[in-house]
Each structure stands twice: as structure tokens, then as C-alpha cells.
Coordinates of C-alpha atoms and ligand atoms in Angstrom, one line a residue:
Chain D
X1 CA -10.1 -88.7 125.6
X2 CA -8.9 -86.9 128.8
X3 CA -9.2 -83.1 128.6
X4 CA -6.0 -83.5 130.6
X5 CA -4.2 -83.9 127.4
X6 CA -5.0 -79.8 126.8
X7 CA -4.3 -79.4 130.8
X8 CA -7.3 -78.7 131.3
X9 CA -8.9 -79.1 134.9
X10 CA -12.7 -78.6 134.1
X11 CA -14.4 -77.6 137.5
X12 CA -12.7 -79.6 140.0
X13 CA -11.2 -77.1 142.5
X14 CA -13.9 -74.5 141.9
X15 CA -16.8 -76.6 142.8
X16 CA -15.3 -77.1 146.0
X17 CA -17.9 -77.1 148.8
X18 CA -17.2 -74.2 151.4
X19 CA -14.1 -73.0 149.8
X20 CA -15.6 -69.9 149.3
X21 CA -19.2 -68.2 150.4
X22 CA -21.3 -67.3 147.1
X23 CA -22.0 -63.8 146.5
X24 CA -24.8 -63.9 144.3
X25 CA -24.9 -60.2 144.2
X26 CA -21.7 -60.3 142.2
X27 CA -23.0 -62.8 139.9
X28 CA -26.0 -60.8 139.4
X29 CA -23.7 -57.3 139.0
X30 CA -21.5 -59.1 136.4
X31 CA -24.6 -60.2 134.4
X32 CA -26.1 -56.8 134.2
X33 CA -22.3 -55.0 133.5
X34 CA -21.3 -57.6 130.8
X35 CA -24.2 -57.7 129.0
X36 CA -24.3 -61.8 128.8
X37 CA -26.5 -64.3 129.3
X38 CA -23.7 -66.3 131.3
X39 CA -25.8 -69.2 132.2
X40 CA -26.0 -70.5 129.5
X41 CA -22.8 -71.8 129.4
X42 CA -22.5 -75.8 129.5
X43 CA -19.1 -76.0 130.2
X44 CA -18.3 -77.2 126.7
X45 CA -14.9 -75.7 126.9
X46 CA -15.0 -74.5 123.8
X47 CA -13.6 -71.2 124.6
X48 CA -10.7 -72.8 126.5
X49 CA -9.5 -75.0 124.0
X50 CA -9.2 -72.1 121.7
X51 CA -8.2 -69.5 124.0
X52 CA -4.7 -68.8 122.7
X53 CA -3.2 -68.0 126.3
X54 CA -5.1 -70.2 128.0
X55 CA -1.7 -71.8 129.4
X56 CA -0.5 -69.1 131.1
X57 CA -4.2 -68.1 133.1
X58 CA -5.3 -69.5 136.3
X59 CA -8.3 -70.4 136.0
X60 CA -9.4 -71.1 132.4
X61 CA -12.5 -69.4 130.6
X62 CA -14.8 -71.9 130.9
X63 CA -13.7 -72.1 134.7
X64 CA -14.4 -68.3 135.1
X65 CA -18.3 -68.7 133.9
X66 CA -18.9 -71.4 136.4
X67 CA -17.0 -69.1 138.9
X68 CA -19.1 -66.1 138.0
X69 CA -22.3 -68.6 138.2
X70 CA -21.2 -69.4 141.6
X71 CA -20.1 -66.0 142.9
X72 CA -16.5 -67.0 143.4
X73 CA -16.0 -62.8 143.4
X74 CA -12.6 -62.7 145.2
X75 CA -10.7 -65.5 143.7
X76 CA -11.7 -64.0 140.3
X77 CA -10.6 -60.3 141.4
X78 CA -7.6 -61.6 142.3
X79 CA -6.7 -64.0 139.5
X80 CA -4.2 -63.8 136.9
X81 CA -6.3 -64.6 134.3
X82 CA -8.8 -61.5 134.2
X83 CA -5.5 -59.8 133.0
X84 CA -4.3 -62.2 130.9
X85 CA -7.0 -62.4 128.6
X86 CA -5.9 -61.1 125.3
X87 CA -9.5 -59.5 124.0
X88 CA -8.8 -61.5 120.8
X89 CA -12.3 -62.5 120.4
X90 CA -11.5 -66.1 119.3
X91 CA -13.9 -67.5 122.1
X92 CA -17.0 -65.2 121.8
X93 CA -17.2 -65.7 117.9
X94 CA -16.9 -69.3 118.9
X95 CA -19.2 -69.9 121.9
X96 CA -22.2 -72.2 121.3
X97 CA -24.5 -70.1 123.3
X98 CA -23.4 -66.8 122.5
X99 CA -21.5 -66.3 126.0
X100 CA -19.9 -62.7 125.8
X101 CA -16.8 -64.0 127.3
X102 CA -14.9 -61.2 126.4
X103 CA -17.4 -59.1 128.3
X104 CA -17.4 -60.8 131.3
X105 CA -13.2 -60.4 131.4
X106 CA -13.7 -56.9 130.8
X107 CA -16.3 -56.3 133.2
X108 CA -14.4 -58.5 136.1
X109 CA -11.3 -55.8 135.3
X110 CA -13.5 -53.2 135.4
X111 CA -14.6 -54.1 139.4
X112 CA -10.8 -54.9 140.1
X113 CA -9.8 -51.8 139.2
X114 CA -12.6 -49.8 141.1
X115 CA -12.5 -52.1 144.2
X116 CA -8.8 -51.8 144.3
X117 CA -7.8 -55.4 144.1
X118 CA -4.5 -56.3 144.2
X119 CA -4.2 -59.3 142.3
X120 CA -1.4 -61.9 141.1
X121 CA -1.1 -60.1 138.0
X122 CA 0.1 -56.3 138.2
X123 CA 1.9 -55.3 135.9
X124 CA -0.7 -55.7 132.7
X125 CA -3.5 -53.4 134.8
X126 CA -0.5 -50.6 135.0
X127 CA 0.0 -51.0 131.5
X128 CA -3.8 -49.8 130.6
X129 CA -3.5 -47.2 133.4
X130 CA -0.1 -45.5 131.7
X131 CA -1.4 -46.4 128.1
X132 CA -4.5 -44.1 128.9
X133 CA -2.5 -41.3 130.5
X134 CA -1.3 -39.9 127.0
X135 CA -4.8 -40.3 125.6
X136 CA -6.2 -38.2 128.3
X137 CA -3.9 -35.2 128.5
X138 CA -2.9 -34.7 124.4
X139 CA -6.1 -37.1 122.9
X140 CA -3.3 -39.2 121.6
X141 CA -0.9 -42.1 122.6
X142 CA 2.7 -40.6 122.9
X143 CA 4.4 -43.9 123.0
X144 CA 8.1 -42.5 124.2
X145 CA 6.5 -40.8 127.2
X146 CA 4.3 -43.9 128.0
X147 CA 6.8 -46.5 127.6
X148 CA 9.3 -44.3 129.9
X149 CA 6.5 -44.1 132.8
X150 CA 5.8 -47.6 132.0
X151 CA 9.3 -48.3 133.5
X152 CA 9.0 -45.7 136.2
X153 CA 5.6 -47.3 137.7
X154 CA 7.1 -51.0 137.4
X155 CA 10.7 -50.2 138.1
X156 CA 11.7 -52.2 135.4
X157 CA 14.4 -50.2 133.9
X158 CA 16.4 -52.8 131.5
X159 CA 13.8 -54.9 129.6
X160 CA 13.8 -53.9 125.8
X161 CA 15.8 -51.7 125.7
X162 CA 17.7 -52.4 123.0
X163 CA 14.7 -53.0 120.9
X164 CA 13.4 -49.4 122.1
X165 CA 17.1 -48.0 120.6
X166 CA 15.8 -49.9 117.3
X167 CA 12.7 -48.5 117.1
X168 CA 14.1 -45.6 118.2
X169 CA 17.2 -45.5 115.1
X170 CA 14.3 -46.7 112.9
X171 CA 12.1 -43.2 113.8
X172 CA 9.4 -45.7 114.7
X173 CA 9.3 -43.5 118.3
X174 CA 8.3 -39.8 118.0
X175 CA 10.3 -37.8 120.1
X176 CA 7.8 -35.1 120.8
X177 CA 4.3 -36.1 121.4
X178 CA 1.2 -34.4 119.6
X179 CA -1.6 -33.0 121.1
X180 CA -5.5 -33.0 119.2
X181 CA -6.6 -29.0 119.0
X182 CA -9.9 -30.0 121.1
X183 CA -7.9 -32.0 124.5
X184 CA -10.1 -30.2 126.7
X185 CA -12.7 -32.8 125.2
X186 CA -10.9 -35.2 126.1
X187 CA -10.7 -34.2 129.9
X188 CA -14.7 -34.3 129.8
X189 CA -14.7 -37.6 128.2
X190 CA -12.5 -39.2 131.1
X191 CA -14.5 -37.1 133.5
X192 CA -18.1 -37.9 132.7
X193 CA -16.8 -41.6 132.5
X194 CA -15.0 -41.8 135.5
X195 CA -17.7 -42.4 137.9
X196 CA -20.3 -44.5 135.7
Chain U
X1 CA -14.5 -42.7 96.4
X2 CA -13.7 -40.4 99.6
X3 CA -13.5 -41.6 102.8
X4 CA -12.9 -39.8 106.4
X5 CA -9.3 -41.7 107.0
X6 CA -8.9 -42.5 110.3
X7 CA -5.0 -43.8 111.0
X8 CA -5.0 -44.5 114.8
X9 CA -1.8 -43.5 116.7
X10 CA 0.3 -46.9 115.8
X11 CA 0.2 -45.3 111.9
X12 CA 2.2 -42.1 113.2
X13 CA 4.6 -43.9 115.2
X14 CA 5.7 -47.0 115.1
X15 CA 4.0 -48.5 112.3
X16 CA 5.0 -45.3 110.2
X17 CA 5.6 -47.4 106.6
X18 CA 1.9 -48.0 106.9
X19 CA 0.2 -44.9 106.4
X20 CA 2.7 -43.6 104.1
X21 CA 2.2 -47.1 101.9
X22 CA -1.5 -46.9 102.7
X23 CA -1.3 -43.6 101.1
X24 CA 0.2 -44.0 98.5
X25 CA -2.3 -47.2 97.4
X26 CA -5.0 -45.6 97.8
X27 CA -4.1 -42.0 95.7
X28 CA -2.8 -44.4 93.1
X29 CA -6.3 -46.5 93.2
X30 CA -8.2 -43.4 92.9
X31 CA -9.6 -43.7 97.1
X32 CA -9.5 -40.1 98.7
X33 CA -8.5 -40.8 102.3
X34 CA -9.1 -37.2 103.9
X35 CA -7.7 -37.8 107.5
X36 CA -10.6 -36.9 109.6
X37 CA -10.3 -33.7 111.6
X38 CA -8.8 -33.7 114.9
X39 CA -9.5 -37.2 115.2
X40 CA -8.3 -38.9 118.9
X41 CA -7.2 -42.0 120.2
X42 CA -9.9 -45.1 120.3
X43 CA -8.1 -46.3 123.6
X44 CA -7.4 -49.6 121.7
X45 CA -7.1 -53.0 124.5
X46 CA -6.5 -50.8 127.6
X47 CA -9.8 -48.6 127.4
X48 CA -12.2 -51.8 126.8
X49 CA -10.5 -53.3 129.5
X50 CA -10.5 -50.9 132.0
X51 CA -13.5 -49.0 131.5
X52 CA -16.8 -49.7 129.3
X53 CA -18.0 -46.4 129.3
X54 CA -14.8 -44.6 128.2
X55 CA -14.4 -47.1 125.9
X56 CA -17.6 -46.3 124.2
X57 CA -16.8 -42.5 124.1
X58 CA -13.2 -42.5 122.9
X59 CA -14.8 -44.5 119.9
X60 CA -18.0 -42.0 119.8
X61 CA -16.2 -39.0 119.8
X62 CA -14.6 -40.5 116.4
X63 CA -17.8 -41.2 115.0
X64 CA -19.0 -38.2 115.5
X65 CA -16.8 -36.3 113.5
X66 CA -16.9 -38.4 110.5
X67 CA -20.7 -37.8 111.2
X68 CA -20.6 -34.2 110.9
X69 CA -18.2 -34.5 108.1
X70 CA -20.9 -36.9 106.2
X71 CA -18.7 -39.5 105.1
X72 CA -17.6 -43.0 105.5
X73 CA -14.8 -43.9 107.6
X74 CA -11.5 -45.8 106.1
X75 CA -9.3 -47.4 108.9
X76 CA -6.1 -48.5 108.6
X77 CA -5.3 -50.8 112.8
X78 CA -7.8 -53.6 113.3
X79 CA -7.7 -52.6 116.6
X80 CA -8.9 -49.5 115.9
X81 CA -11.1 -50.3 113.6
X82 CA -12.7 -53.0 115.5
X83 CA -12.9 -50.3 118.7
X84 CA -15.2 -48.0 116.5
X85 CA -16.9 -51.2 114.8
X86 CA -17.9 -52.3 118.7
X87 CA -19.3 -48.7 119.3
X88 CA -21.3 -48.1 116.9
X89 CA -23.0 -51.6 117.3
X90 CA -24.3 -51.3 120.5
X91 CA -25.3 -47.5 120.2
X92 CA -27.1 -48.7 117.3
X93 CA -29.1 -51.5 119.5
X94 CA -29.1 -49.0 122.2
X95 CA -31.0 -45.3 122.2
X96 CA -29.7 -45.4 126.0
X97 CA -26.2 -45.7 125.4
X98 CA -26.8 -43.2 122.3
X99 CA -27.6 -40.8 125.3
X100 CA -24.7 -42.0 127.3
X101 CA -22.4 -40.8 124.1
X102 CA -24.0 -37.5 123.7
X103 CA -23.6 -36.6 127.7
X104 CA -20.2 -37.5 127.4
X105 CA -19.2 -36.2 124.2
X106 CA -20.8 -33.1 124.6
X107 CA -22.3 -33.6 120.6
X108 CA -25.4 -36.1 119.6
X109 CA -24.5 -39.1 117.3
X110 CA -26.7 -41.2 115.6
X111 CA -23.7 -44.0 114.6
X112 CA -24.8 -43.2 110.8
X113 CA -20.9 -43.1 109.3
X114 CA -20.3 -46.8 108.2
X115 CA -17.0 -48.6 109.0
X116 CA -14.5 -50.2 106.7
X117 CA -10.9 -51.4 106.8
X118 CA -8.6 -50.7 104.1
X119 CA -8.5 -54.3 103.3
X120 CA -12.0 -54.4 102.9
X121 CA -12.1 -51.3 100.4
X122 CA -9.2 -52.4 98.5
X123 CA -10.6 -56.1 98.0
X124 CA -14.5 -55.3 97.8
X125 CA -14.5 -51.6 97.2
X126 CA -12.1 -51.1 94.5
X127 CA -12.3 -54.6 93.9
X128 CA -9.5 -57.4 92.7
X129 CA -9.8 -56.7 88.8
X130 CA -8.8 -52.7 89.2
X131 CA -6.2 -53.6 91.3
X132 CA -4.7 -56.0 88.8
X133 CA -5.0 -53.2 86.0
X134 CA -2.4 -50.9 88.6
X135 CA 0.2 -54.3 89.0
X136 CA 3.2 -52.9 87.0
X137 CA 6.2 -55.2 88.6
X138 CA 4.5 -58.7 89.8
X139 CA 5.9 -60.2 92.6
X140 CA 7.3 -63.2 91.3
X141 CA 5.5 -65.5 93.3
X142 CA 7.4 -64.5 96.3
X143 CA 5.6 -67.2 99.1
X144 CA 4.1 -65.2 101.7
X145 CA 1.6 -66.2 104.6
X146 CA -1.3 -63.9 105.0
X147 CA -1.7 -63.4 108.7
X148 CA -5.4 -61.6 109.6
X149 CA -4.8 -61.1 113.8
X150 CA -7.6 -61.0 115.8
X151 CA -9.3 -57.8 115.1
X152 CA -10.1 -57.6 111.7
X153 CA -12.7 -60.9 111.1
X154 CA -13.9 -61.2 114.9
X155 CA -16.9 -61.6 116.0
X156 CA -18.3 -61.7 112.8
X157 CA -22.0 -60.1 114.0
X158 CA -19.9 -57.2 114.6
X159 CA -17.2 -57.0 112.0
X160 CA -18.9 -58.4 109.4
X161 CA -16.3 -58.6 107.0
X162 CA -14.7 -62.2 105.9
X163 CA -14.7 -65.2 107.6
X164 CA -14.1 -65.1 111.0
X165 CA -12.0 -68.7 110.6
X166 CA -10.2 -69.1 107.1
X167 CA -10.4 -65.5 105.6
X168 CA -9.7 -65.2 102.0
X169 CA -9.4 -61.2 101.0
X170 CA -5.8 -60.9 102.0
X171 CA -5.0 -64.2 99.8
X172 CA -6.7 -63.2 97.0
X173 CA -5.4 -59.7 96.9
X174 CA -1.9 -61.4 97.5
X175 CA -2.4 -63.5 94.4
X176 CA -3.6 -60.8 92.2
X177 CA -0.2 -59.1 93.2
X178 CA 1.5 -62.0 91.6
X179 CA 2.9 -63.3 94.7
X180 CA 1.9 -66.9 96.4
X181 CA 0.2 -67.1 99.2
X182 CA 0.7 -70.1 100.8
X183 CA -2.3 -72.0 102.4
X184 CA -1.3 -72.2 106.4
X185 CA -3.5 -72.6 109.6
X186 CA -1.9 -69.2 111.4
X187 CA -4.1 -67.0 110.1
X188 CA -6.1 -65.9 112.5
X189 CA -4.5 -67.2 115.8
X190 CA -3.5 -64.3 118.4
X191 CA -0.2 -63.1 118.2
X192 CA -0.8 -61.7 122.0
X193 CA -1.2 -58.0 121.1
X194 CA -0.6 -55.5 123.7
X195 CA 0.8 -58.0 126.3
X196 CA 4.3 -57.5 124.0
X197 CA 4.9 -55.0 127.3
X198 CA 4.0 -56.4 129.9
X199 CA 4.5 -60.3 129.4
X200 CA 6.7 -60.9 126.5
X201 CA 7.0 -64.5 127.1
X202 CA 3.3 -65.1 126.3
X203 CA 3.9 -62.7 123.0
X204 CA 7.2 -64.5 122.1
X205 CA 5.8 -68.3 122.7
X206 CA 3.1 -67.3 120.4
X207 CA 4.7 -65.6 117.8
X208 CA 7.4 -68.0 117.7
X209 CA 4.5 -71.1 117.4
X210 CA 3.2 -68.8 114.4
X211 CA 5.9 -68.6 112.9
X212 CA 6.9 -72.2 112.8
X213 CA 3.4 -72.8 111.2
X214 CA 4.6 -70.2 108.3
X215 CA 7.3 -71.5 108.0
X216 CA 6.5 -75.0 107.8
X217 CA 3.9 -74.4 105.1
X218 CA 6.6 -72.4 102.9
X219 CA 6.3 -68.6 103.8
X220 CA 9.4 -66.6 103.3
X221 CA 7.1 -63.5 104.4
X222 CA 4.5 -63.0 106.5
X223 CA 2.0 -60.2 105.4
X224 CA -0.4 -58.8 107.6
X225 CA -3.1 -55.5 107.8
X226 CA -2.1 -54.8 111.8
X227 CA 0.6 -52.3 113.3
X228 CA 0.8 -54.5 116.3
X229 CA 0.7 -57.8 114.5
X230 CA 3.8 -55.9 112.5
X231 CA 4.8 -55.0 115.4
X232 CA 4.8 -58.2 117.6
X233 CA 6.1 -60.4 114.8
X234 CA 9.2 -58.1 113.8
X235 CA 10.5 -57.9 117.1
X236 CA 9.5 -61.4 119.1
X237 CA 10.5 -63.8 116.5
X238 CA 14.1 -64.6 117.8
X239 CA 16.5 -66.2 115.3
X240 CA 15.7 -67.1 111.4
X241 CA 13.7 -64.4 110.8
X242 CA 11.3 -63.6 107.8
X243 CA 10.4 -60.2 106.9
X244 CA 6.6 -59.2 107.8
X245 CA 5.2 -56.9 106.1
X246 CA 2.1 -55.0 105.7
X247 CA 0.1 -55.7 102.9
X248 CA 0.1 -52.1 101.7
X249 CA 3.9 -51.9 101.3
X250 CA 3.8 -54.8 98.9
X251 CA 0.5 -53.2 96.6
X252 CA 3.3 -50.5 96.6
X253 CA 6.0 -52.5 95.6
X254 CA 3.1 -54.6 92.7
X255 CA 2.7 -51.2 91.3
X256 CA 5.6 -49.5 91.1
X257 CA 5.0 -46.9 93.2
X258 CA 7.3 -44.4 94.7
X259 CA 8.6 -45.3 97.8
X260 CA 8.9 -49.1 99.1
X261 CA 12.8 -48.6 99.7
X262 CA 12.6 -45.9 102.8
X263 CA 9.3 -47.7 103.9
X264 CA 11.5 -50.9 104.1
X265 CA 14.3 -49.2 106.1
X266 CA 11.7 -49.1 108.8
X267 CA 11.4 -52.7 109.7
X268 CA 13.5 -54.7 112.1
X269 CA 13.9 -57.2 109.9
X270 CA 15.5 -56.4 106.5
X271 CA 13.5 -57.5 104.0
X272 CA 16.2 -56.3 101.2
X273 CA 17.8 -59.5 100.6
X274 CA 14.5 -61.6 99.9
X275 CA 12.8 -59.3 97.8
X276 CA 16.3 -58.6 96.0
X277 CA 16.6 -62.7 95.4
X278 CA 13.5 -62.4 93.6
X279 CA 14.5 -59.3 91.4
X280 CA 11.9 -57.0 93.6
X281 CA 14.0 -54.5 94.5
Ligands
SF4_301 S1 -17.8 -71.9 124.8 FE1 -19.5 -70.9 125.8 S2 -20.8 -72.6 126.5 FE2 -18.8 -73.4 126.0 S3 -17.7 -73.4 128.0 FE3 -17.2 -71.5 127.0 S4 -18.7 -70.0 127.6 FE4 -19.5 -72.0 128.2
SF4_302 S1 -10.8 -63.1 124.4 FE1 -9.6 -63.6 126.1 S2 -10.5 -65.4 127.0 FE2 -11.3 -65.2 124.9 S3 -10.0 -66.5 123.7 FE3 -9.2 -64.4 123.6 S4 -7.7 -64.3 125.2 FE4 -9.0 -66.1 125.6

């Protein structure tokens, strides 16, 4: 049976010879940060089959171990797919060889982010960005707030927002948001974090 | 049975009908949830995913407190829960990042305050048989599907609660309630989370494939443990709509308690004129 069926290209356009130069150093960095033993994935797809947005990423999971393995760094900065990723777990509870899958997505956003990439995907890593404002100024998410710089930073002004008036008649928005009595904490925690 | 109750911010916002439910169940069932002091937010999918580190210590400084208050912690989001489930695995296979914590913290923790989800205290705490001894108005084996989310069964090494493929605790406790909970393959599928802002096609494809699923194997409700799973489903499932609620709000509604009316005024999608067909409300 063709893995086609799924749409699934296994390793065809990554294995390309000279497409891109290896940069084992990355491979090596994104080891050590994620905490996997990444080669010991055998392509099984396993993880892709079960990925549950695996149709809307450009390169699938599998595709991104091999392209780790290989060093591929900037086509994986760059992709959609390092954003897309959902963090449900499904492929790390069911990888044969105990590939942190999860780990590696995380850690590949993590260098995006610091290296400044700007990638196909933008909108999802200003999402995390605004989501983590509230939590750094009041300790807490103030949802209102974040939503409404949510629209400034994407200059997306009309999406939802009739669902936000729902929420909004439903009290399911707080007006005013709440600050923890300790928020200078929390200004340490981004601090001492920041730089690590 | 006391517990240091940790809501998460969904539970004072949006998913609002949760805690006070949650509440409710649990005074009723004899679990003292005392909210832990000035607890913060765990940074849920955009702190993992931007930073490991500060991932760690929005969880640790959580911890912490519970710590110093020597009890367990009760949470009510899987995302939550499974944020402060992560953390205190790897301090606990790692003195280094136990150091890490305490730098950035500014306290020492040792990880010691174990981690359960409501579910998980109501099922296996409690247990099934007291609950059955609260159920004063059974729910007329009103169908619902039992939907787990991601967060709360995976990965199993560090959740460790249920089975991380066909969970049962949510079924069980559903039956035991007197309602039926239909057998369907959606339990634990993604329902996209936190991309419902930022790529609501994704969310609304899957919810709507989710939903088909329930439907096909006979829901008429969709019960789930998750503010954004609540969330996601209320609002992405486009036209013939079933109510989704959390499994709290129907204990509530099992036992007679105070309070499932204004709770139910909170959804998006009424859930009046099911539960009224089946003499509920
Ligand atoms: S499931 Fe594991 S071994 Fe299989 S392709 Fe994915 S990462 Fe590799
Ligand atoms: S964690 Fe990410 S890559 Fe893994 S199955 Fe979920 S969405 Fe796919």
C-alpha cells in the first residue's frame, strides 16, 4: 500500500543531494536542547500518521527527524510546521523508539525565535509572544487585553468578533485583569530565563 | 481529603462554569480544594514552545507553594495540569534542573507535592461507589461522548493516569451518573488547542471531524475535563450543534446540587432543550 494514500511524501525532497549544506552543529545543538535520542528514528512514520495536523505542515514529523539528522537547519527554521505542531503528545506516547518529538518541535521554536527567523508561519509565534505578556506583567493571562494586542500585532481587526461579543455577553471575558500579590516574581522568572 | 487547588487562568475566565461546578462537586464529596496561595499562570502551549527554561519555572514556582503549604495539588485544565506534571518529572530525574528552578525562582524545591486531576480524584480518589451514594436525579441515560483532549492521558510515563489510547475514568464516572456513554473513537484525538487563534481552519476541520465521529456513534453531548476542549468545541462546531459540557456540571446536575442553571447560561450552545427533553432540568 502507497503511503501516498495518507499524502505522505517519506524523504524524497529532503534527501536531495546538495539542496542544502549539512550543519551538523545544529544537529548536534538540537540533540543536546531536546533531550532526544533522535537517531533512533527509522522513519516508521508512525508519528505522521497520527499527527492530527499533519495536513496542514510542510514537512511532516517523521520528515523533520531526518531533517534534523541531516542538518537541514534553515529549511526547518523557516517551516510552517515547527509552528503548527499542536504539542498534543499523540506522537511521543506513540514513537517506537522513544523519539521526543515534541521536544525537538519545541526546541527548533525555541532557535527560531532567538535567531530571529522569519518563517512561513507568523502569526502562531506572535500568539505565544502576546499570550506571555499578561503572564509576565500581572502573573496571570488577562485574556481581553491579550486578545486586543493579539489583533494590534497581526492587524487583523475582524476575525471573531462576534464570537468575542459572545463570550463577552456570556461573562466568559473579565473586563479587568488580575494581578498575583508577588508579580515582581514574576519579572525575575522571565529575567533569569531569558538568556539561558 | 484537602488538596492545594490550583484552577489555572481558563477557570476564571472563560471556562467560568468549571470552577464554580468543580466546586461545588467537590464540597459536596467531602474534597477540600483550598486554592493555593497566589498561585500564577503555568504558561500553558506558548511557554513550552517558546522557551524551555521558563517553561520549567512558571510550573516550579507553582510547585513550590503547594510545597511550602505541604499538600497535594488538585488541578482542574489538562493543560495545566500536564505543564506542572512535565516539571516536576524532569526536576525529579534532574538535581541540575532542580538548581536551575531554585536560581530562578528565588525558593528551593524538591518536586515533593504530587499531581492529580480532578478526574482522577473523583474516579480513584473518592472513588465510583461514593459518588453513586451523592446521585440524587440520574441522568436518564442521556448519550454523551466522553472526550479526554490531549493533555490529560499523554505521555503516559509522565501523566500516569488512564490509558493513553481508550481511557475509561470519564465513561465510567458518566455511567455511574446514570447517563450513557456511548463507545466512539474521538476520544482522545486533538481538537487543535490553542491554534483556535491563530489558525481556525485547522481547529474547525478538526472539531468538525470530531464531531461527526460523536455523532455518528449516537452522542447528543459531548463531555469533556478541558476549558479549551470546551472551549474549542462550543464555538468551532458550525451548524447542528450538541451541547459540550464539562464533566463537573453534569456530577452537579446527578446530584442535585445548587447551581447547573446559571452554570448552563455560560455556554454557547444551549444545552436547555436537551437536558429539558430528558426531564433534567
Ligand atoms: S514514530 Fe519515532 S521512529 Fe517512527 S518515524 Fe516518528 S520519530 Fe521516527
Ligand atoms: S505533538 Fe505535534 S508533531 Fe506530535 S502529533 Fe501532536 S501536533 Fe503532531
Amino acid at each position: 500500500m502507497s503511503l501516498r494514500r495518507w499524502g505522505i511524501n517519506t524523504i524524497e525532497f529532503i534527501d536531495q543531494p546538495g539542496s542544502q549544506t549539512a550543519d551538523s552543529a545544529f544537529s548536534q545543538k538540537v540533540r543536546e536542547l531536546s533531550r532526544s535520542d533522535l537517531d533512533r528514528c527509522y522513519q516508521c512514520l508512525t508519528c505522521s500518521l497520527g499527527c492530527p495536523v499533519a495536513f496542514a505542515m510542510d514537512y511532516r514529523p517523521n520528515q523533520v527527524m531526518r531533517m534534523v539528522q541531516l542538518g537541514q537547519k534553515q529549511k526547518l527554521l523557516e517551516s510552517s510546521t515547527i509552528w503548527i505542531c499542536a504539542g498534543c503528545e499523540t506522537c511521543v506516547t506513540r514513537c517506537p523508539n522513544e523519539v521526543n518529538i515534541l521536544g525537538v518541535m519545541d526546541t527548533l521554536r525555541e532557535m527560531a525565535l532567538r535567531e530571529k527567523v522569519e518563517g512561513k508561519e507568523k502569526v502562531i509565534p506572535t500568539f505565544h509572544q502576546t499570550f506571555l505578556y499578561p503572564v509576565e506583567k500581572l502573573g496571570k493571562q488577562y485574556e481581553l487585553g491579550m486578545l486586543l494586542l493579539l489583533k494590534l500585532r497581526t492587524k487583523d481587526f475582524f476575525s471573531d468578533l462576534g464570537l468575542g461579543m459572545k463570550m463577552f455577553a456570556r461573562r466568559k471575558l473579565k473586563l479587568f485583569p488580575s494581578k498575583i500579590k508577588a508579580s515582581k516574581e514574576m519579572k525575575t522568572i522571565f529575567e533569569k530565563t531569558r538568556g539561558v | 481529603m484537602k488538596y492545594a487547588y490550583y484552577p489555572g487562568c481558563s477557570l476564571e475566565s472563560t471556562a467560568r462554569e468549571y470552577d464554580l461546578s468543580a466546586q461545588a462537586v467537590c464540597q459536596s464529596l467531602g474534597i477540600e480544594l483550598k486554592e493555593m496561595h497566589d498561585w500564577s499562570c503555568c504558561g500553558a502551549s506558548s511557554g513550552h514552545s517558546t522557551n524551555y527554561m521558563l517553561s520549567h519555572a512558571l510550573a516550579a514556582r507553582n510547585l513550590a507553594i503547594a510545597e511550602k503549604e505541604g499538600l497535594d495539588i488538585a488541578v482542574a485544565c489538562p493543560a495545566c495540569f500536564l505543564r506542572l506534571k512535565h516539571t516536576r518529572h524532569a526536576m525529579m530525574n534532574s538535581d541540575e534542573l532542580k538548581a536551575q528552578m531554585a536560581e530562578s525562582i528565588g525558593s528551593r524545591c524538591e518536586a515533593t507535592s504530587d499531581i492529580s486531576h480532578l478526574l482522577d480524584i473523583v474516579c480513584n480518589k473518592v472513588g465510583i461507589d461514593t459518588v453513586k451514594t451523592k446521585v440524587t436525579k440520574p441522568l436518564s441515560r442521556l448519550k454523551v461522548a466522553s472526550y479526554y483532549g490531549c493533555f490529560l492521558v499523554r505521555p503516559p510515563k509522565v501523566v500516569t493516569f488512564d490509558d493513553p489510547e481508550n481511557p475509561q475514568s470519564m465513561d465510567i464516572l458518566m455511567d455511574s451518573l446514570g447517563a450513557d456513554a456511548v463507545d466512539w473513537s474521538g476520544k482522545v484525538d486533538c481538537c487543535g488547542g490553542s491554534l483556535a487563534l491563530t489558525r481556525r481552519d485547522i481547529v474547525i476541520k478538526l472539531v468538525g471531524e470530531l464531531m461527526n465521529v460523536a455523532k455518528g456513534a449516537g452522542a447528543e453531548a459531548i463531555v469533556t475535563a478541558c476549558p479549551l476542549c470546551q472551549a474549542n468545541l462550543d464555538s468551532r462546531q458550525g451548524k447542528d450543534t450538541l451541547p459540550v459540557f464539562y464533566f463537573t456540571e453534569l456530577m452537579g446536575l446527578a446530584m442535585g446540587l445548587q447551581g447547573p442553571k446559571s452554570w448552563f447560561k455560560k455556554h454557547l450552545v444551549n444545552p436547555s432543550g436537551l437536558l429539558k427533553s430528558h426531564g433534567l432540568l
